[in-house]
Tab-separated table of C-alpha atoms in Angstrom:
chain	number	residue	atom	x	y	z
A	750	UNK	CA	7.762	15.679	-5.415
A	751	UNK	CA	4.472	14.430	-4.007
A	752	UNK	CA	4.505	14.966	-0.277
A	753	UNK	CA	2.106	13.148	1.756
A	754	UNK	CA	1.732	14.400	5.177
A	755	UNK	CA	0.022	12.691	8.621
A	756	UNK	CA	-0.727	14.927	11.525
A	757	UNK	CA	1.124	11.930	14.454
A	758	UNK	CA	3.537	9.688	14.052
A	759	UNK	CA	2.429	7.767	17.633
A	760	UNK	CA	-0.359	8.216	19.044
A	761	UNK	CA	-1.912	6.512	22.210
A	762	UNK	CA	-5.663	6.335	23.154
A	763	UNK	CA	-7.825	4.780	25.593
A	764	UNK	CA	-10.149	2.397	24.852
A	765	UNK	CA	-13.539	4.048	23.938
A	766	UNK	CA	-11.927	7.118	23.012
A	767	UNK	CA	-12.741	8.960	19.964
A	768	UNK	CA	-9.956	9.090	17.119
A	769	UNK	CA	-8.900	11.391	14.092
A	770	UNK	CA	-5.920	10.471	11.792
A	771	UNK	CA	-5.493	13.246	9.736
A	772	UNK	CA	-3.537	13.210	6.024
A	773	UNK	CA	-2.960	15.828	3.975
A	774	UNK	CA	-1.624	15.722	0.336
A	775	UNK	CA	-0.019	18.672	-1.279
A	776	UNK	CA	-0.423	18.021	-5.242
A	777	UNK	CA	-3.756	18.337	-5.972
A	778	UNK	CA	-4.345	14.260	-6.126
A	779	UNK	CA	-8.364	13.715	-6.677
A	780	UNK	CA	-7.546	9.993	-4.663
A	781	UNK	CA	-6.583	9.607	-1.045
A	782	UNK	CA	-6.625	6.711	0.492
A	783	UNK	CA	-6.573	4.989	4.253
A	784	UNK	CA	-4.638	1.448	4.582
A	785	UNK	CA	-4.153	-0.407	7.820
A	786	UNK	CA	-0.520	-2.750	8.020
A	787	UNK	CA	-0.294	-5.479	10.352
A	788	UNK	CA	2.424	-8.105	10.368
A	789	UNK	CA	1.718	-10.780	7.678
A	790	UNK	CA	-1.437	-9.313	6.453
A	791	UNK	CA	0.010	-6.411	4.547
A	792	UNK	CA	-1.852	-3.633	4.030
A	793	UNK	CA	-5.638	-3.815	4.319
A	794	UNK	CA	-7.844	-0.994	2.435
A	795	UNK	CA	-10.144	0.976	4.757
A	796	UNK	CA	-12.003	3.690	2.798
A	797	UNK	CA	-11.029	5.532	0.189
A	798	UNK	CA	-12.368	8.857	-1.916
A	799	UNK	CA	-12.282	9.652	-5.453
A	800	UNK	CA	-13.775	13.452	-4.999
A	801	UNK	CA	-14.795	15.357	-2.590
A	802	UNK	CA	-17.296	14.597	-0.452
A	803	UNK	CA	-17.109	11.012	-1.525
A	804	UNK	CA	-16.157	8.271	0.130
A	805	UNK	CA	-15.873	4.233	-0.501
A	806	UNK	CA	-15.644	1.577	1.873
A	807	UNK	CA	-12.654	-0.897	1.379
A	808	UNK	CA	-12.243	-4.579	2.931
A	809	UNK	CA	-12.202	-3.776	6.350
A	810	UNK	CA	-14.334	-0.497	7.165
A	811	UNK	CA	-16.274	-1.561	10.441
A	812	UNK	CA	-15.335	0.768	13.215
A	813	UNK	CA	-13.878	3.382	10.984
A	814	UNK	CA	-15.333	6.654	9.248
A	815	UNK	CA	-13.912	9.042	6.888
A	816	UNK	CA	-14.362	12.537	6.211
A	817	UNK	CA	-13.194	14.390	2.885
A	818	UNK	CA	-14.816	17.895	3.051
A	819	UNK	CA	-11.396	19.431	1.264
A	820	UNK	CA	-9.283	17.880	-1.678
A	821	UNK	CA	-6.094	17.929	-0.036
A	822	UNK	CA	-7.308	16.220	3.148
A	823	UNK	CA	-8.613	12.787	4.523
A	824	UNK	CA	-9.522	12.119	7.591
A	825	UNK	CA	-9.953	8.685	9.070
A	826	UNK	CA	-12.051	8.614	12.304
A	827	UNK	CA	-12.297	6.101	14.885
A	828	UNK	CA	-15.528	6.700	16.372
A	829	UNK	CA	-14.764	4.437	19.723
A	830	UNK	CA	-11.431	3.340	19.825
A	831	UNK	CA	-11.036	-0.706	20.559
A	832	UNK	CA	-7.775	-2.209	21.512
A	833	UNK	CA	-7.841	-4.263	18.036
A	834	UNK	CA	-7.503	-1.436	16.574
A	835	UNK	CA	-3.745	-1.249	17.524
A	836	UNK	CA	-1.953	-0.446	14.520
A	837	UNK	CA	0.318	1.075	11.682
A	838	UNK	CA	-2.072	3.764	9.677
A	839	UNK	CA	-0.891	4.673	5.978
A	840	UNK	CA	-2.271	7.312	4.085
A	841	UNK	CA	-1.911	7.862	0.585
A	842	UNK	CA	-2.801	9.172	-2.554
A	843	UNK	CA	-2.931	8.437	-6.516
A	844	UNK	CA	-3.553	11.637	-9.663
A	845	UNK	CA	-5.703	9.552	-11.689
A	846	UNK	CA	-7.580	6.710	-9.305
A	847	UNK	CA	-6.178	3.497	-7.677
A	848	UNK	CA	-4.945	1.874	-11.411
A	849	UNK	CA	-2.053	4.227	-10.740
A	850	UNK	CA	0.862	4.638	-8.316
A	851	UNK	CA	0.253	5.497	-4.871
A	852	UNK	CA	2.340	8.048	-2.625
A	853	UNK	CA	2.331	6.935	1.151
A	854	UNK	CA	2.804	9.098	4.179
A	855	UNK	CA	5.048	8.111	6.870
A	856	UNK	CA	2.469	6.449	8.565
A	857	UNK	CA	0.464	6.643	12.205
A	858	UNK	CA	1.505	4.131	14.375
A	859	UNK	CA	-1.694	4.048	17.371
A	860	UNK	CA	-1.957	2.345	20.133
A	861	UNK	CA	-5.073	1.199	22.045
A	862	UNK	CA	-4.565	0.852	25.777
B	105	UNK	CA	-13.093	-8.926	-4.560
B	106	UNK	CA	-9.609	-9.162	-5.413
B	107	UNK	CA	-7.239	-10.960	-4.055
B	108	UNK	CA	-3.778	-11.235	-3.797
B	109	UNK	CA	-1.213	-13.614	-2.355
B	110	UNK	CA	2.256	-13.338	-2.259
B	111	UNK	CA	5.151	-15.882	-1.999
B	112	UNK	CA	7.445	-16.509	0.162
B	113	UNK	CA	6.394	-14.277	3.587
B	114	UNK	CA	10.747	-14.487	4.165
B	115	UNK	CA	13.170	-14.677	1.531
B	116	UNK	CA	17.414	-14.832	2.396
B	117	UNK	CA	19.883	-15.214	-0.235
B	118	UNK	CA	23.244	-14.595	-0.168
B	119	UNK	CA	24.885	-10.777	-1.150
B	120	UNK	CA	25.384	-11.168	-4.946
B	121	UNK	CA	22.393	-13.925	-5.842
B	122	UNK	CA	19.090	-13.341	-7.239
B	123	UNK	CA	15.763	-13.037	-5.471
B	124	UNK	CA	12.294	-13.744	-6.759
B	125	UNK	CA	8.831	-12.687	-5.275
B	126	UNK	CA	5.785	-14.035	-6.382
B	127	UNK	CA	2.324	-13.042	-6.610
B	128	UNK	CA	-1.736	-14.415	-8.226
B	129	UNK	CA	-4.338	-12.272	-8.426
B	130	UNK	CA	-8.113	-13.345	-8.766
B	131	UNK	CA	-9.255	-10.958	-10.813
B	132	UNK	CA	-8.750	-11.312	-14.166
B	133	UNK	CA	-10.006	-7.573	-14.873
B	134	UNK	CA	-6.989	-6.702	-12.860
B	135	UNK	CA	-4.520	-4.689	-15.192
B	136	UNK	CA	-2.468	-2.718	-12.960
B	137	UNK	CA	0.484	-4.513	-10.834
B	138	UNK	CA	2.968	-2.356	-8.947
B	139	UNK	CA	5.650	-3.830	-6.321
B	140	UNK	CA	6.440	-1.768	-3.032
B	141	UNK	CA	9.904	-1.792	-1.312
B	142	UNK	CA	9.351	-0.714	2.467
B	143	UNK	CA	12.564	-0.271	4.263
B	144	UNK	CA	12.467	-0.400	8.288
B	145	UNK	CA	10.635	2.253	9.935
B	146	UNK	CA	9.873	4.245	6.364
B	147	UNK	CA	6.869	4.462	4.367
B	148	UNK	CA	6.170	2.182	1.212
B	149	UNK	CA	7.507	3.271	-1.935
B	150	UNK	CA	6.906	2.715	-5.845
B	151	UNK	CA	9.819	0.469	-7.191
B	152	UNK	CA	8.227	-0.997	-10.497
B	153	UNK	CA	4.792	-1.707	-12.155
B	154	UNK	CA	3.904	-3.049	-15.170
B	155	UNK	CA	0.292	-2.712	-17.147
B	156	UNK	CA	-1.551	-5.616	-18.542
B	157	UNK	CA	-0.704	-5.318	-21.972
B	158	UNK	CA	2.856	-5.816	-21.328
B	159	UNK	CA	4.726	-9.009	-20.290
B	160	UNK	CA	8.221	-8.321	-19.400
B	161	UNK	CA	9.458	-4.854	-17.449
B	162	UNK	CA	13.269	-4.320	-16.676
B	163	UNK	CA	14.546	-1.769	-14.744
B	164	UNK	CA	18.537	-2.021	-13.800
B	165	UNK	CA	18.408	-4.830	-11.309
B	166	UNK	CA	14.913	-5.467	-10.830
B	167	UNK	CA	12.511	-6.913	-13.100
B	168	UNK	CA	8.771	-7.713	-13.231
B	169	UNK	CA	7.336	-10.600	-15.332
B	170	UNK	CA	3.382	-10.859	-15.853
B	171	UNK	CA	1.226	-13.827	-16.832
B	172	UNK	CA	-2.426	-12.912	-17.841
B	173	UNK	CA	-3.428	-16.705	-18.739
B	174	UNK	CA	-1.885	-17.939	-14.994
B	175	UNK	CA	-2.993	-14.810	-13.407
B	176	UNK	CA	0.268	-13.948	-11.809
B	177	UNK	CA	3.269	-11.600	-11.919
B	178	UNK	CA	6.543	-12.240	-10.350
B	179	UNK	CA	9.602	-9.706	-9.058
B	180	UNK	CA	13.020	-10.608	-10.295
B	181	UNK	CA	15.943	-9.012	-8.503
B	182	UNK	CA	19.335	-9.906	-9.686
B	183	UNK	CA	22.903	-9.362	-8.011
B	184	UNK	CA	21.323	-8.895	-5.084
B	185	UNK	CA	23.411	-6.010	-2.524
B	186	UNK	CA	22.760	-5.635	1.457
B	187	UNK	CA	20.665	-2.207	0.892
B	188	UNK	CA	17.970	-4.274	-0.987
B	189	UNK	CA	16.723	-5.581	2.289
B	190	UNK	CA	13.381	-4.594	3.237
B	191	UNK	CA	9.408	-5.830	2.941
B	192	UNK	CA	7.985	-5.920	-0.816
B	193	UNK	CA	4.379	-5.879	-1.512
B	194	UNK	CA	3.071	-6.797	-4.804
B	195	UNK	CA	-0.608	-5.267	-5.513
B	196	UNK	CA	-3.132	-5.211	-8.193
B	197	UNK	CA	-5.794	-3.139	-9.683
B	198	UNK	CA	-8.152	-2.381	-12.602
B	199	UNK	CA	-9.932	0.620	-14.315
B	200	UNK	CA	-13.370	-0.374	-13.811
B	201	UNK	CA	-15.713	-0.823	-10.430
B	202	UNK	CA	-13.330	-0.472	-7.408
B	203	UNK	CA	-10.661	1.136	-8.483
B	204	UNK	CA	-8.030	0.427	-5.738
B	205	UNK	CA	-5.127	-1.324	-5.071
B	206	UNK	CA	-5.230	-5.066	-3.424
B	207	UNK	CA	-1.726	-5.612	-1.439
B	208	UNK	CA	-0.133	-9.191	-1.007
B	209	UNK	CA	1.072	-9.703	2.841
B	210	UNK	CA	4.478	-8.900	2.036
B	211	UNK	CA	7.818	-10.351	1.476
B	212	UNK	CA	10.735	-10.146	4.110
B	213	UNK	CA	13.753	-10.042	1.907
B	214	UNK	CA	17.133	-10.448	3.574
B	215	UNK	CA	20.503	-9.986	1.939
B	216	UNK	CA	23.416	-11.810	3.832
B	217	UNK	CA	26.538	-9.971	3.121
């Protein structure tokens, strides 16, 4: 079974701070992907990678970075943490690309004070 | 972009009655639609899809219907028990450009025993 693993389940920052939400995947997936859910908005793409390396933006990328430098693991960054930023976090990832299922982590729920 | 809505944002029927969910896309290149059950406090999870070139997908209780002309795909849950309540997200995707699934904003469903 797929397992999708992120590093916190809560986390709480300061304002300004620097962020890392880290995922790791454990089946060789080439797709990870970051969402954001907020009540009544469902979940909102941030970035997402196909390879390597690569990296898309999704609908809502401003204030966030990604880094892929291994398969197995995306990282979402949040290079100054802003208290809109308050939020669930999912992870997930897909074997072929996004026209396939996705497997979700438990999710990062991170609060900005 | 895509985008999805999703109807009704809350949804209580009785223990024993049906429940529908439904969904339009924008994108009529869109040929990937899988639904989402996300039970309190848990992580989203894979209930059904269905592919473009099909119209009708059954699966036990739940089914998912897709219109191509109207541009939108419904879920059909019949004899509804207390353990199907929970948040469903439709979603949509396609094979070519950005290849990533589009959520709806979710439907509360609550089963009155």
């Amino acid at each position: 079974d797929v397992k999708v693993t992120q590093s916190s389940r809560y986390l709480v920052k300061r304002t300004g701070e620097k962020v890392f939400l880290e995922c790791v995947q454990d089946m060789d997936h080439e797709n990870m992907f970051w969402y954001r859910q907020d009540p009544g908005l469902g979940l909102r793409l941030i970035y997402f990678s196909y390879d390597v390396k690569m990296k898309e933006k999704g609908d809502i990328p401003e204030g966030y970075s990604v880094s892929r430098e291994k398969k197995e693991r995306f990282s979402l960054i949040l290079e100054s943490a802003s208290t809109n930023q308050t939020s669930m976090y999912l992870c997930a990832s897909s074997l072929v690309n996004g026209n396939s299922p996705l497997h979700f982590g438990n999710g990062t729920r991170l609060t900005v004070t | 972009g895509e985008n999805v809505e999703q109807h009704p944002s809350t949804l209580s029927v009785q223990e024993g009655d049906s429940a529908v969910i439904k969904c339009t896309y924008s994108d009529s290149a869109s040929n990937y639609f899988p639904w989402y059950k996300q039970e309190l406090g848990k992580r989203p999870q894979l209930i059904i899809d269905i592919r473009s070139n099909v119209g009708e997908k059954k699966d036990q209780r739940i089914a998912v219907t897709l219109n191509k002309t109207a541009k939108h795909f419904s879920l059909h849950i019949t004899e509804t028990q207390p353990e199907d309540s929970a948040v469903y997200f439709c979603a949509a995707s396609k094979n070519t450009g950005r290849r990533a699934l589009t959520f709806g904003s979710g439907t509360r469903l609550q089963v009155q025993p």
